[in-house]
mmCIF file of C-alpha atoms in Angstrom:
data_model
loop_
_atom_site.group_PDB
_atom_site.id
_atom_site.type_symbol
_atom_site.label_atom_id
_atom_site.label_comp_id
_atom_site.label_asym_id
_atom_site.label_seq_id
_atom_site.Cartn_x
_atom_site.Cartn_y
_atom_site.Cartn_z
ATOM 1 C CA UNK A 1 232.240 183.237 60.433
ATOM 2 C CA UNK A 2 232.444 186.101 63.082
ATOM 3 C CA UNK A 3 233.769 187.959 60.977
ATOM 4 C CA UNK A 4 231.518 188.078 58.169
ATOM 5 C CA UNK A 5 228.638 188.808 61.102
ATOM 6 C CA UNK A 6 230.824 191.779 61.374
ATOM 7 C CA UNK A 7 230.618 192.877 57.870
ATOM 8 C CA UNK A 8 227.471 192.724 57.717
ATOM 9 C CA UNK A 9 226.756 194.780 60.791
ATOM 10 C CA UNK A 10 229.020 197.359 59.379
ATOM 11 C CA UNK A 11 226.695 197.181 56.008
ATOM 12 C CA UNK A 12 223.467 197.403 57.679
ATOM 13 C CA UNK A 13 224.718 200.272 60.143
ATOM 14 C CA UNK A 14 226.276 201.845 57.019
ATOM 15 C CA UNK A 15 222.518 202.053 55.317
ATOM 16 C CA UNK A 16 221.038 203.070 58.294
ATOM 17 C CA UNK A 17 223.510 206.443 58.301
ATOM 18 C CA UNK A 18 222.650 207.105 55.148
ATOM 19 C CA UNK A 19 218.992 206.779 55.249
ATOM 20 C CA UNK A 20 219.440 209.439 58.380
ATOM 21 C CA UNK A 21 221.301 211.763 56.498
ATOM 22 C CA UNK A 22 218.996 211.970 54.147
ATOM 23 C CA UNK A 23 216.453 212.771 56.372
ATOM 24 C CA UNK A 24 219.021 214.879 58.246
ATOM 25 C CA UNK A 25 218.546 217.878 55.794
ATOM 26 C CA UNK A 26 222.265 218.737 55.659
ATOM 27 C CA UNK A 27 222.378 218.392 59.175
ATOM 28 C CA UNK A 28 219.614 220.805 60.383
ATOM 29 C CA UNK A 29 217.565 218.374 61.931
ATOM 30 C CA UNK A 30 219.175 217.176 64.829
ATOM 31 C CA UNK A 31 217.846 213.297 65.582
ATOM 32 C CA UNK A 32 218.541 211.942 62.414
ATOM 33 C CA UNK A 33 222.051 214.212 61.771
ATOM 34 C CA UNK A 34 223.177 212.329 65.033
ATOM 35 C CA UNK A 35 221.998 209.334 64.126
ATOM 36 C CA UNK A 36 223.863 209.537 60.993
ATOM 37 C CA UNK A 37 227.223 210.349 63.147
ATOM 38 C CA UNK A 38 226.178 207.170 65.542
ATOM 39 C CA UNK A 39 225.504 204.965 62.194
ATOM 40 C CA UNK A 40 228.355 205.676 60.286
ATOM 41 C CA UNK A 41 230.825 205.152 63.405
ATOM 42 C CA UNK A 42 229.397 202.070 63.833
ATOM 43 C CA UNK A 43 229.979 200.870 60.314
ATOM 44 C CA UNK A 44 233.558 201.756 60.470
ATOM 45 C CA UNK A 45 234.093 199.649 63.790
ATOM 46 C CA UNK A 46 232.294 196.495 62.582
ATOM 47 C CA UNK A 47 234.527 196.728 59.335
ATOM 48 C CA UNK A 48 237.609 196.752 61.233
ATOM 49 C CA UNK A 49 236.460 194.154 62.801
ATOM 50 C CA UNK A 50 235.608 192.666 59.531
ATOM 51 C CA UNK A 51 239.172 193.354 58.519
ATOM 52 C CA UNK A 52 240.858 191.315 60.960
ATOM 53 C CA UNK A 53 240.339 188.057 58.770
ATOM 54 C CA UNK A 54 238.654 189.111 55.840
ATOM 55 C CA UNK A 55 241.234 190.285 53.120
ATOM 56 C CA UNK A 56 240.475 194.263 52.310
ATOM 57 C CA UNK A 57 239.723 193.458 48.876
ATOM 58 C CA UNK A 58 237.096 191.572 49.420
ATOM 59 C CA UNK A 59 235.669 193.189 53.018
ATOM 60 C CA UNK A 60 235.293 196.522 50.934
ATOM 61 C CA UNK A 61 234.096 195.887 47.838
ATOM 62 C CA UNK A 62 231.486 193.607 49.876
ATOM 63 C CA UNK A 63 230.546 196.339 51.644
ATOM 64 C CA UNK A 64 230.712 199.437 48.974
ATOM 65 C CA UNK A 65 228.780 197.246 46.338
ATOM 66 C CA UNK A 66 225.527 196.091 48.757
ATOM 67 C CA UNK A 67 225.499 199.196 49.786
ATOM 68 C CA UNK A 68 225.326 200.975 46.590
ATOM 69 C CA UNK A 69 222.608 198.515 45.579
ATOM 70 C CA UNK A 70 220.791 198.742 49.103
ATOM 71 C CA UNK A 71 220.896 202.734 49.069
ATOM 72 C CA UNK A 72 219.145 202.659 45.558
ATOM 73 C CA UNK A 73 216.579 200.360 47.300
ATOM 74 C CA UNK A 74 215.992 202.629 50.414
ATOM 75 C CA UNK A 75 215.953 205.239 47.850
ATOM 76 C CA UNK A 76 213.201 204.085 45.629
ATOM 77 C CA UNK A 77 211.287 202.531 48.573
ATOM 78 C CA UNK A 78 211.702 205.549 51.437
ATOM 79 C CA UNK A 79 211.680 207.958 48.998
ATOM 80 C CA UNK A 80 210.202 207.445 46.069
ATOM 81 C CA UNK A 81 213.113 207.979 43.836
ATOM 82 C CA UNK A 82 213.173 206.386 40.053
ATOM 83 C CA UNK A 83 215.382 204.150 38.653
ATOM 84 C CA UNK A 84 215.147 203.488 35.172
ATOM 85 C CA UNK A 85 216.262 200.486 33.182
ATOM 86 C CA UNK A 86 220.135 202.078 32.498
ATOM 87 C CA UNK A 87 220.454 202.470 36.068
ATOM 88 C CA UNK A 88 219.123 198.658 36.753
ATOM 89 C CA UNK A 89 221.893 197.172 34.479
ATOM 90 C CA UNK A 90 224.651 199.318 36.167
ATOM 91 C CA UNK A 91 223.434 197.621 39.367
ATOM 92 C CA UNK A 92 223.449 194.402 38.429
ATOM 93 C CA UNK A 93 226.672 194.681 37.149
ATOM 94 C CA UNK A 94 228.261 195.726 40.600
ATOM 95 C CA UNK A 95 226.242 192.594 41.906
ATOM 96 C CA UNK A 96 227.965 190.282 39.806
ATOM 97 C CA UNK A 97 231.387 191.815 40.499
ATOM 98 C CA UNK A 98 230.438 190.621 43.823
ATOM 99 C CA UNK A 99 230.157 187.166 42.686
ATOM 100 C CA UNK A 100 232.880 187.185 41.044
ATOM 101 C CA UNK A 101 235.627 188.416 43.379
ATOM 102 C CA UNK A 102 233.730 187.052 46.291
ATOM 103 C CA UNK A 103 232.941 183.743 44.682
ATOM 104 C CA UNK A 104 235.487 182.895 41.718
ATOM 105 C CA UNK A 105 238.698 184.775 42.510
ATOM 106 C CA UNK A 106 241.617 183.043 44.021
ATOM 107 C CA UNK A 107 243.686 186.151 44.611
ATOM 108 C CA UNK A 108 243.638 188.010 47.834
ATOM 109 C CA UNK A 109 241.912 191.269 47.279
#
């Protein structure tokens, strides 16, 4: 169980990164271009961590897909970018290849 706590640490610390850089400006504003650096080191601890039991398959495409879906989110939230119904199906496809690797496969990813 710890280590899914772990993945998901190294998700949410992932989206926080990327919400900084965007607000970073290519790295011309300092604050959030550091915390982007801070965020994004974080995420790559917690999903080693992750990666001690959680087989790589499944630890990364866990953590690309939800955060692909949650940086369209903090886009269209934050900053008011549009998503139109093309761009909805593509996500929901990547949600349900969740499911089914995390939920239906009996191969180790």
């Amino acid at each position: 169980m710890k280590h899914y706590i772990y993945l998901i640490l190294a998700i949410v610390s992932e989206l926080f990164a990327t919400a900084s850089l965007k607000k970073a400006d290519g790295f011309t504003v300092w604050l959030p271009s550091l915390l982007s650096v801070v965020g994004y080191t974080f995420s790559a601890f917690f999903l080693s961590g992750a990666l001690r039991q959680i087989p790589i398959g499944v630890a990364y495409s866990v953590w690309a897909s939800v955060g692909i879906v949650c940086t369209v989110l903090i886009g269209y939230f934050m900053y008011h970018q549009k998503i139109d119904w093309i761009g909805l199906v593509g996500i929901s496809l990547i949600l349900l290849g969740v499911i089914l690797v995390t939920g239906f496969s009996k191969s180790e990813l």
